[in-house]
mmCIF file of C-alpha atoms and ligand atoms in Angstrom:
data_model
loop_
_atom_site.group_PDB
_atom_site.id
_atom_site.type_symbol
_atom_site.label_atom_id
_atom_site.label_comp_id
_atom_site.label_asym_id
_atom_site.label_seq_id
_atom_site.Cartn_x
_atom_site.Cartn_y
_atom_site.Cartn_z
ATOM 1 C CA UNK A 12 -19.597 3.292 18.195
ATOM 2 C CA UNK A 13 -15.745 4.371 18.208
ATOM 3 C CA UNK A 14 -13.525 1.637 17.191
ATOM 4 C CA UNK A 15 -10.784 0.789 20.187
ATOM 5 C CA UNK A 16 -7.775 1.100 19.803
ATOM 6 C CA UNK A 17 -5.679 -2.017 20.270
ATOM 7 C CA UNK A 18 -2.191 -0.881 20.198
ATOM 8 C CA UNK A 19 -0.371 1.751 18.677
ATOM 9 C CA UNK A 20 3.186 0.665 17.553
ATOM 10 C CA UNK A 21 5.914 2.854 15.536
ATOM 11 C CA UNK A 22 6.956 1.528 12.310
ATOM 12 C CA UNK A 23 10.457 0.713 12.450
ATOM 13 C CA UNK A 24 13.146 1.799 9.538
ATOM 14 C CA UNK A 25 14.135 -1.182 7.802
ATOM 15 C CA UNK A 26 16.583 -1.640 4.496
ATOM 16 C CA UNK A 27 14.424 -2.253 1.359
ATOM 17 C CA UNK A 28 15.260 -2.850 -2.565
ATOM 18 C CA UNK A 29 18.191 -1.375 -3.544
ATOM 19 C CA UNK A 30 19.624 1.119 -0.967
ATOM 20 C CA UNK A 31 16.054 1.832 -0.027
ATOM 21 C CA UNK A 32 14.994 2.925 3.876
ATOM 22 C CA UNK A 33 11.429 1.972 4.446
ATOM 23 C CA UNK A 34 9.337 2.313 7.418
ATOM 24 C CA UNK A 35 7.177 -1.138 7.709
ATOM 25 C CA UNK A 36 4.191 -0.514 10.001
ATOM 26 C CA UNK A 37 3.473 -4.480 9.561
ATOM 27 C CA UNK A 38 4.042 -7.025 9.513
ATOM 28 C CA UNK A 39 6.756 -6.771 12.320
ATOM 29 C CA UNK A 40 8.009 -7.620 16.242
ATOM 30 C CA UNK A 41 4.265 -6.692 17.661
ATOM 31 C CA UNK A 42 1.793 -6.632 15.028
ATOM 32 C CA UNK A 43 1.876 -9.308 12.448
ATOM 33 C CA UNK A 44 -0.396 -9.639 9.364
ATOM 34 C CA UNK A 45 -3.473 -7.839 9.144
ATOM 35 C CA UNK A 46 -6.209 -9.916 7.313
ATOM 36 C CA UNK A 47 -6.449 -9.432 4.085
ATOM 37 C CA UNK A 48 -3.754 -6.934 4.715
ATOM 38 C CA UNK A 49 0.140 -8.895 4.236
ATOM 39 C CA UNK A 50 1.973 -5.545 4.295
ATOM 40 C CA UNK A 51 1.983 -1.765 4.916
ATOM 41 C CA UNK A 52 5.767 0.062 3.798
ATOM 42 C CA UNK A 53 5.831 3.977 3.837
ATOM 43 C CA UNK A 54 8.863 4.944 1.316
ATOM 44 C CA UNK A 55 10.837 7.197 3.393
ATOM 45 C CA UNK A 56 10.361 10.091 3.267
ATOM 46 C CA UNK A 57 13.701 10.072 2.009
ATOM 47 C CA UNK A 58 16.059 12.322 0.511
ATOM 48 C CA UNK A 59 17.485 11.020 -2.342
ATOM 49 C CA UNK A 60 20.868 12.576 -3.446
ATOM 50 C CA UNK A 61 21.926 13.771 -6.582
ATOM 51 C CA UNK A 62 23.270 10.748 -9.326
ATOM 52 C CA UNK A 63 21.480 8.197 -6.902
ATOM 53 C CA UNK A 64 21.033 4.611 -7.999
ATOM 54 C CA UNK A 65 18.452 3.924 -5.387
ATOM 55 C CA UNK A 66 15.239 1.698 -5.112
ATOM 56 C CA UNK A 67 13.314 -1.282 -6.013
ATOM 57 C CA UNK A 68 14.778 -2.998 -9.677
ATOM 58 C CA UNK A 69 13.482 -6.546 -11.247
ATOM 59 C CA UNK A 70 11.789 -8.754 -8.764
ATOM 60 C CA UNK A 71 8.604 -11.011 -9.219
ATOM 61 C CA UNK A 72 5.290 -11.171 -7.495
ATOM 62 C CA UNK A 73 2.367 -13.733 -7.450
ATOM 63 C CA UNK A 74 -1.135 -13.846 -5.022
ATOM 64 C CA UNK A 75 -1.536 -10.714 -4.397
ATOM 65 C CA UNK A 76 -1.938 -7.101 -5.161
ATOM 66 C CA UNK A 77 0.412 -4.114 -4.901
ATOM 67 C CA UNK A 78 -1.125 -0.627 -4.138
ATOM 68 C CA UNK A 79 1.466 2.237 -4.519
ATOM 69 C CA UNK A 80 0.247 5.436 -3.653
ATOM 70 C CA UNK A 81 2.922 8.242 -4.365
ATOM 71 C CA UNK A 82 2.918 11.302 -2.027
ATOM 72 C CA UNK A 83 5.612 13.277 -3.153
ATOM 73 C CA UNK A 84 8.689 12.633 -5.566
ATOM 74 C CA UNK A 85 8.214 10.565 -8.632
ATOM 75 C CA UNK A 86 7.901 6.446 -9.216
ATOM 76 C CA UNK A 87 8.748 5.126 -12.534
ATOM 77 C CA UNK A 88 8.313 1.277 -12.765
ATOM 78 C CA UNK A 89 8.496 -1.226 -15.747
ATOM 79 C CA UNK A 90 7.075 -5.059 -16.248
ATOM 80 C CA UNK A 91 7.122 -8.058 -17.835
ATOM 81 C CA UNK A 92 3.984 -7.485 -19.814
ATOM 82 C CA UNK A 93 5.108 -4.300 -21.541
ATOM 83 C CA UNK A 94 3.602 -2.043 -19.140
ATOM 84 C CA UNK A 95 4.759 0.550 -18.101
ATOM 85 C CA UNK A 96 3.991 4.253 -16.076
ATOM 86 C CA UNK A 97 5.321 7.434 -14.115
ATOM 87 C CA UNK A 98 3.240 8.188 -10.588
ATOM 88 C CA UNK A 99 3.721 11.870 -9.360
ATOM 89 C CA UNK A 100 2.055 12.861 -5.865
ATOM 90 C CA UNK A 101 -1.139 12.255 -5.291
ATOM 91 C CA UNK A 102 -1.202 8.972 -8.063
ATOM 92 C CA UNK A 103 -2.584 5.331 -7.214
ATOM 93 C CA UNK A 104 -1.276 2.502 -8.886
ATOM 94 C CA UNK A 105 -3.461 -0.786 -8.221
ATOM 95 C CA UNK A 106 -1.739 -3.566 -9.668
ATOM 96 C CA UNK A 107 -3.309 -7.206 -9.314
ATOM 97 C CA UNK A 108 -0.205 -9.157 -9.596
ATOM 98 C CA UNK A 109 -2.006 -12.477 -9.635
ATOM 99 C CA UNK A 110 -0.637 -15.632 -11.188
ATOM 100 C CA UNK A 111 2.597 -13.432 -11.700
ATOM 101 C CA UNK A 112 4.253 -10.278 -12.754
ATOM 102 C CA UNK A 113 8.227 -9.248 -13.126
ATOM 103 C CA UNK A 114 8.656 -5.629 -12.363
ATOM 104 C CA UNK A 115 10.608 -2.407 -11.207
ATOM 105 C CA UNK A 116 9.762 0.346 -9.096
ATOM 106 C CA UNK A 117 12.499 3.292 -9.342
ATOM 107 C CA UNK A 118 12.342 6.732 -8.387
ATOM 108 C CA UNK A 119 12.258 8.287 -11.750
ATOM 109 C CA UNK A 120 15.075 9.311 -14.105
ATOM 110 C CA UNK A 121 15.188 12.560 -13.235
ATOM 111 C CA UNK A 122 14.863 12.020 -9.466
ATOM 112 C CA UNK A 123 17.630 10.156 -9.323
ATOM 113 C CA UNK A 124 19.727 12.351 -11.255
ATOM 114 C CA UNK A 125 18.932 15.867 -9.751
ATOM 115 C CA UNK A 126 18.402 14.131 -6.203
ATOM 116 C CA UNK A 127 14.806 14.840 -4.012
ATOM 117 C CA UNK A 128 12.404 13.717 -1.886
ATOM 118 C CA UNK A 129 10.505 10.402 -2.382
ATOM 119 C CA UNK A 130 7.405 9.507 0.310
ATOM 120 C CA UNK A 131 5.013 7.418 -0.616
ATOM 121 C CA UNK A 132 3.095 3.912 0.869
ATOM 122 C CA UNK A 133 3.037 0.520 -0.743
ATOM 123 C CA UNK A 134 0.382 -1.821 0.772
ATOM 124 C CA UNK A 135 0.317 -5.661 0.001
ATOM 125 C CA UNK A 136 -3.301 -6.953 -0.620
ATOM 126 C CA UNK A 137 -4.307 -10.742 -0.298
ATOM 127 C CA UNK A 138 -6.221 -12.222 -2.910
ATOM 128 C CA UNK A 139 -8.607 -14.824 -2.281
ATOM 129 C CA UNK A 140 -7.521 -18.443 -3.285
ATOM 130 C CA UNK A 141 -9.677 -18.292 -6.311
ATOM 131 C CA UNK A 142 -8.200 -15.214 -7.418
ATOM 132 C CA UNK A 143 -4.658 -15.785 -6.960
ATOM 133 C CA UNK A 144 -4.245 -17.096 -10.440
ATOM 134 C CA UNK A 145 -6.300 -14.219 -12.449
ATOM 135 C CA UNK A 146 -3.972 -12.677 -15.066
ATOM 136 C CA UNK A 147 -2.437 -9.466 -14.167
ATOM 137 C CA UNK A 148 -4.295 -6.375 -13.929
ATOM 138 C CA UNK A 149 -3.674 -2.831 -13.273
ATOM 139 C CA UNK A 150 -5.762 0.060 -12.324
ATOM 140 C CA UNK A 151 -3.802 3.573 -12.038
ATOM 141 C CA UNK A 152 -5.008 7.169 -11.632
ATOM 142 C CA UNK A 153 -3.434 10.465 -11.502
ATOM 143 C CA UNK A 154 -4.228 12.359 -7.932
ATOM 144 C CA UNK A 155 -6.792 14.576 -10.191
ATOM 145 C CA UNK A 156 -9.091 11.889 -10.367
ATOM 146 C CA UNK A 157 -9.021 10.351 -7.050
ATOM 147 C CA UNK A 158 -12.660 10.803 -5.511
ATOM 148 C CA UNK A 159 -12.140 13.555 -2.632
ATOM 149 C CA UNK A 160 -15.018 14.790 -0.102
ATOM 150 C CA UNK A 161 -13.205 18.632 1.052
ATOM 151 C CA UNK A 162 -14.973 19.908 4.489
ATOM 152 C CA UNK A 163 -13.814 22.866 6.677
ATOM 153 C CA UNK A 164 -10.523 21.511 8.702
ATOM 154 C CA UNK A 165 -9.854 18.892 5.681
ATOM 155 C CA UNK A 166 -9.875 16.544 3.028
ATOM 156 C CA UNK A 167 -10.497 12.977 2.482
ATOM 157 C CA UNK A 168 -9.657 11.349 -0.816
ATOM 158 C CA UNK A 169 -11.190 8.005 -1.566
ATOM 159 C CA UNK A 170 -8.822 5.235 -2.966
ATOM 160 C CA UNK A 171 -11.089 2.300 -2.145
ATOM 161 C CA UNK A 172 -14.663 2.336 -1.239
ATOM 162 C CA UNK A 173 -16.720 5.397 0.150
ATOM 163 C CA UNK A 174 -17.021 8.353 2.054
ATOM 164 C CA UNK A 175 -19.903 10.463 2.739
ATOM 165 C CA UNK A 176 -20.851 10.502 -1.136
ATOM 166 C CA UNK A 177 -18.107 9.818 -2.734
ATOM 167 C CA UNK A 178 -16.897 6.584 -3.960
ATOM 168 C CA UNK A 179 -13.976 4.838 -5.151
ATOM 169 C CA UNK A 180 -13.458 4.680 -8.928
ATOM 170 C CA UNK A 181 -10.823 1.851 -8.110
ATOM 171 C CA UNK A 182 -12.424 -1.700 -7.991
ATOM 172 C CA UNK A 183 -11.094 -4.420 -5.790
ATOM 173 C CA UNK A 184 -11.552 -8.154 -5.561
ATOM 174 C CA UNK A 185 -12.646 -8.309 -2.004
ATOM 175 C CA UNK A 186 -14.668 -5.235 -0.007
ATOM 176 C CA UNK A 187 -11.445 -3.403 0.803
ATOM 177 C CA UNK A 188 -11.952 0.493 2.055
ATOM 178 C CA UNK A 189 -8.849 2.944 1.387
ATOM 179 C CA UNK A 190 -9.428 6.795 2.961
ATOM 180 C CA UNK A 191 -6.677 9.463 2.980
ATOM 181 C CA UNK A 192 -7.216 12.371 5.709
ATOM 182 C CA UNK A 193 -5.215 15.770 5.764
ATOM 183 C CA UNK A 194 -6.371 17.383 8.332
ATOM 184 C CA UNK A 195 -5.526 21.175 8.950
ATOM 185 C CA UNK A 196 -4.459 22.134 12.666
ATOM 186 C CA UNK A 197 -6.913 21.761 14.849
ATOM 187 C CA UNK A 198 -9.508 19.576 12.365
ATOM 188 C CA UNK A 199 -11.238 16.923 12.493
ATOM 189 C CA UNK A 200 -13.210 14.188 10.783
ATOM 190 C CA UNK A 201 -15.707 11.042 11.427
ATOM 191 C CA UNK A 202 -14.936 7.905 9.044
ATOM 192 C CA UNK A 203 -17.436 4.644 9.031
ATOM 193 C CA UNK A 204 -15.672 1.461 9.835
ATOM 194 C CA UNK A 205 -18.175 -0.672 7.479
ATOM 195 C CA UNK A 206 -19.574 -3.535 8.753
ATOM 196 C CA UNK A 207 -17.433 -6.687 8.933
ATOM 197 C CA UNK A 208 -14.380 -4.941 8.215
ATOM 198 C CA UNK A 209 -11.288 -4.919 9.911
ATOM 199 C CA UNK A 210 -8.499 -2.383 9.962
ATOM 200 C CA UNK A 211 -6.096 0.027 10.684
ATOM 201 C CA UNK A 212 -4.956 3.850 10.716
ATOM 202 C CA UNK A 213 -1.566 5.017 9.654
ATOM 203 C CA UNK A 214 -0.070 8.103 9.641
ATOM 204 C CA UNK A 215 1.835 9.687 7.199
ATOM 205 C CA UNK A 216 2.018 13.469 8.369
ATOM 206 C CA UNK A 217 1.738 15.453 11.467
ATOM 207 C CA UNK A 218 0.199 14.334 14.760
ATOM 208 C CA UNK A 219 -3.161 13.889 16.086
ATOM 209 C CA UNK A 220 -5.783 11.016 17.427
ATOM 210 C CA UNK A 221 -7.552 8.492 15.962
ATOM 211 C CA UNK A 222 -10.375 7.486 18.049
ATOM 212 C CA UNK A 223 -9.102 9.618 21.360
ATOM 213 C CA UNK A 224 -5.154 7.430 21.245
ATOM 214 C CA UNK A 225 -2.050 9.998 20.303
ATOM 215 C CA UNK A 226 -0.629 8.881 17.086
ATOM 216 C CA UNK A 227 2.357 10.429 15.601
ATOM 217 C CA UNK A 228 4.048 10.171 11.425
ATOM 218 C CA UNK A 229 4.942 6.551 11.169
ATOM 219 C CA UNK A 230 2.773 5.098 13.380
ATOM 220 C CA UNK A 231 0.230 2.657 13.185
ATOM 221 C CA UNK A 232 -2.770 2.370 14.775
ATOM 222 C CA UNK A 233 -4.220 -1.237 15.087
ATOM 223 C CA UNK A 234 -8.564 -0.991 15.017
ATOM 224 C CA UNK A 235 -10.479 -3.234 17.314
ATOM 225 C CA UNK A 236 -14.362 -3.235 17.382
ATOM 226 C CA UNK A 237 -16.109 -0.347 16.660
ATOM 227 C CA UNK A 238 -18.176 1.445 13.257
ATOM 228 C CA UNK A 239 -16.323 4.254 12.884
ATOM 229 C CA UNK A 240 -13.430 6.245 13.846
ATOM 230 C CA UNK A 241 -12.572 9.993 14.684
ATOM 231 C CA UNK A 242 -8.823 11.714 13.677
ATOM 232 C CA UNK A 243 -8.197 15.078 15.030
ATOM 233 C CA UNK A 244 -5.391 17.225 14.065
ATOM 234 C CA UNK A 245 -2.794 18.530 16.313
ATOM 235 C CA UNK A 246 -1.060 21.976 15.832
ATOM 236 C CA UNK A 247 0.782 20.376 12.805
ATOM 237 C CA UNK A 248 -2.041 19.186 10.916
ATOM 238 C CA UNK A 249 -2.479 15.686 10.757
ATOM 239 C CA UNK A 250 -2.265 12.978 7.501
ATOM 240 C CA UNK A 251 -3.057 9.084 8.161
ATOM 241 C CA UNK A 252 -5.076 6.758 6.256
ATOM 242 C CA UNK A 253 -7.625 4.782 7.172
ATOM 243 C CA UNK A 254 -7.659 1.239 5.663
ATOM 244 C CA UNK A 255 -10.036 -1.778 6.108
ATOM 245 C CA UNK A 256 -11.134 -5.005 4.364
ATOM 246 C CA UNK A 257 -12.918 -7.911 5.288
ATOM 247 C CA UNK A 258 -10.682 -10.950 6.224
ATOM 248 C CA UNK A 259 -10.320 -13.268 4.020
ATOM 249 C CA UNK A 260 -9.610 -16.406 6.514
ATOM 250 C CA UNK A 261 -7.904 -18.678 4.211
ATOM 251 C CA UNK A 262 -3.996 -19.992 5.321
ATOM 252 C CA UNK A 263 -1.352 -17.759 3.768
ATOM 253 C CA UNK A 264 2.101 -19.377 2.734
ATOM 254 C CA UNK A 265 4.308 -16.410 1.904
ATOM 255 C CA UNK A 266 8.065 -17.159 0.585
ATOM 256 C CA UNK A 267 9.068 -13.476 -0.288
ATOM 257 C CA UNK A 268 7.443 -12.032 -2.994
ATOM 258 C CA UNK A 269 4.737 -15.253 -3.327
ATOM 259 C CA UNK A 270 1.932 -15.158 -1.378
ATOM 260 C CA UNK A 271 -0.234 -18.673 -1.878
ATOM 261 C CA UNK A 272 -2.583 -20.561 0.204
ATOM 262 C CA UNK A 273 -0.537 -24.100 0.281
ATOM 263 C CA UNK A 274 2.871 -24.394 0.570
ATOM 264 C CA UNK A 275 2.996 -26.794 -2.720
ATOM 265 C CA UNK A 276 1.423 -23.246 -4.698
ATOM 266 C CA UNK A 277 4.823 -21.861 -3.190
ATOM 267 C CA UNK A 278 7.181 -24.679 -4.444
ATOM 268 C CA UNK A 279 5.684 -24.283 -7.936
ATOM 269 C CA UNK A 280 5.937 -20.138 -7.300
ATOM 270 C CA UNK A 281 9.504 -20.868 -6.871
ATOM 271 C CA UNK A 282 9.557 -23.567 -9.697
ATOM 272 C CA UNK A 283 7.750 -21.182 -12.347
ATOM 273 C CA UNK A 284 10.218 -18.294 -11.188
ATOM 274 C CA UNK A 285 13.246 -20.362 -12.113
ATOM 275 C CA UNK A 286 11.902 -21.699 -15.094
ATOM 276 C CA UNK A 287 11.410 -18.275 -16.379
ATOM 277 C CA UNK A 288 7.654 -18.464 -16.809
ATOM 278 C CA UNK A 289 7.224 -14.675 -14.846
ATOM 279 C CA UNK A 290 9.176 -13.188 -17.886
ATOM 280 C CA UNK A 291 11.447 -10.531 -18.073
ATOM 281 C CA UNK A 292 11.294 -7.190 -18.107
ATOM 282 C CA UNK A 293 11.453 -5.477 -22.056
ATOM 283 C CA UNK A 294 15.026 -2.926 -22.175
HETATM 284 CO CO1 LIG B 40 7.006 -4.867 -6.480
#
């Protein structure tokens, strides 16, 4: 059955980082969290110009996971456990920030300097209590070897679980699914909903449907019940992801960048941050 729709809401520009212009589909005025979702930001699109000092320098997280998916420009980002990494379009960084990570997240060097365009989405995924402490983990793959499924009027690439027979080579604590349509003018294409999953579509390019409701770039459209659901392209050509995951239905205390279950796990966040105990990030 076709998922409803329950509202369709435009995601609002709203000042991010460092000089940054984000559009935050949730959580916002009319939709708030989305369980186990905290947080969907699409990065511009933005035009960067030339000698910029733009974007997202040393802040700490804790919970939770980060999922940066880069659709055009270039990301550079830095942390406190010596890792570091470049994502061009197309590239999925998964980073389980757990018990803690300092990082950045810059448009890189040379963006910055010669000036471009940056677009790209950065989704906030709970953790389970149990989880939220794990040390820090990332998982991050160039655009080449992101599962894709190509079918006349489109492509779907699979970040997170599956799609007709592909599946995700990205792992993720809880059953989260992660599509990314482009759809062609006038295409289409059926995605499964799975089972106890609940969700959302966003769009990133174009215009089209999802599940027979208009949707527009920057909107977002909220899932109700329903297995799967159909996009179809407009004269444009249409680009939204689908994304689902199975509530986790635990209390969330967020201050910021900490995302706990009790508000005490919060006070020690905060403690731990001061104290120093996230680290700093290596010159
Ligand atoms: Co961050």
């Amino acid at each position: 059955m076709q998922c409803t729709i329950e509202r369709v809401v435009a995601a609002p520009a709203t000042p991010e980082g460092d000089g940054m212009v984000v559009h935050r589909a949730f959580p916002g005025q009319s939709v708030g969290r989305l369980d186990p979702f905290l947080m969907l930001d699409e990065m511009g699109p933005l035009v960067l110009p030339p000698n910029s000092r733009q974007g997202f320098p040393d802040h700490p997280h804790r919970g939770f996971e980060t999922v940066t998916y880069l659709l055009e420009g270039e990301f550079q980002h830095k942390d406190s456990h010596g890792h570091k990494g470049r994502l061009g379009p197309g590239d999925v960084q998964w980073m389980t920030a757990g018990s803690g990570v300092m990082h950045s997240e810059m448009p890189s060097a040379e963006l910055r300097r010669n000036g471009g365009t940056l677009h790209g989405l950065q989704l906030w995924v709970n953790l389970p209590a149990k989880d939220k402490m794990m040390p820090a983990r990332y998982q991050e793959f160039p655009g080449a070897r992101i599962p894709a499924v190509t079918f006349p009027g489109g492509t779907v690439k699979v970040l997170a679980g599956k799609f007709r027979d592909a599946s995700a080579i990205i792992a993720t604590r809880t059953p989260i699914q992660f599509l990314h349509a482009e759809l062609t003018a006038g295409g289409a294409v059926e995605m499964n909903v799975p089972a106890g999953h609940k969700g959302f579509v966003y769009s990133v390019r174009g215009a089209g449907t999802v599940a027979g409701k208009a949707v527009r770039h920057s909107e977002l459209a909220v899932l109700g019940a329903g297995d799967t659901v159909t996009l179809t392209a407009g004269p444009e050509g249409f680009g939204a992801v689908l994304i689902t995951g199975v509530p986790l239905g635990e209390p969330v205390f967020q201050y910021g960048p900490f995302v706990m279950t009790t508000r005490a796990e919060i006070i020690q966040a905060v403690e731990d941050f001061q104290a120093g105990k996230f680290g700093s990030i290596p010159a």
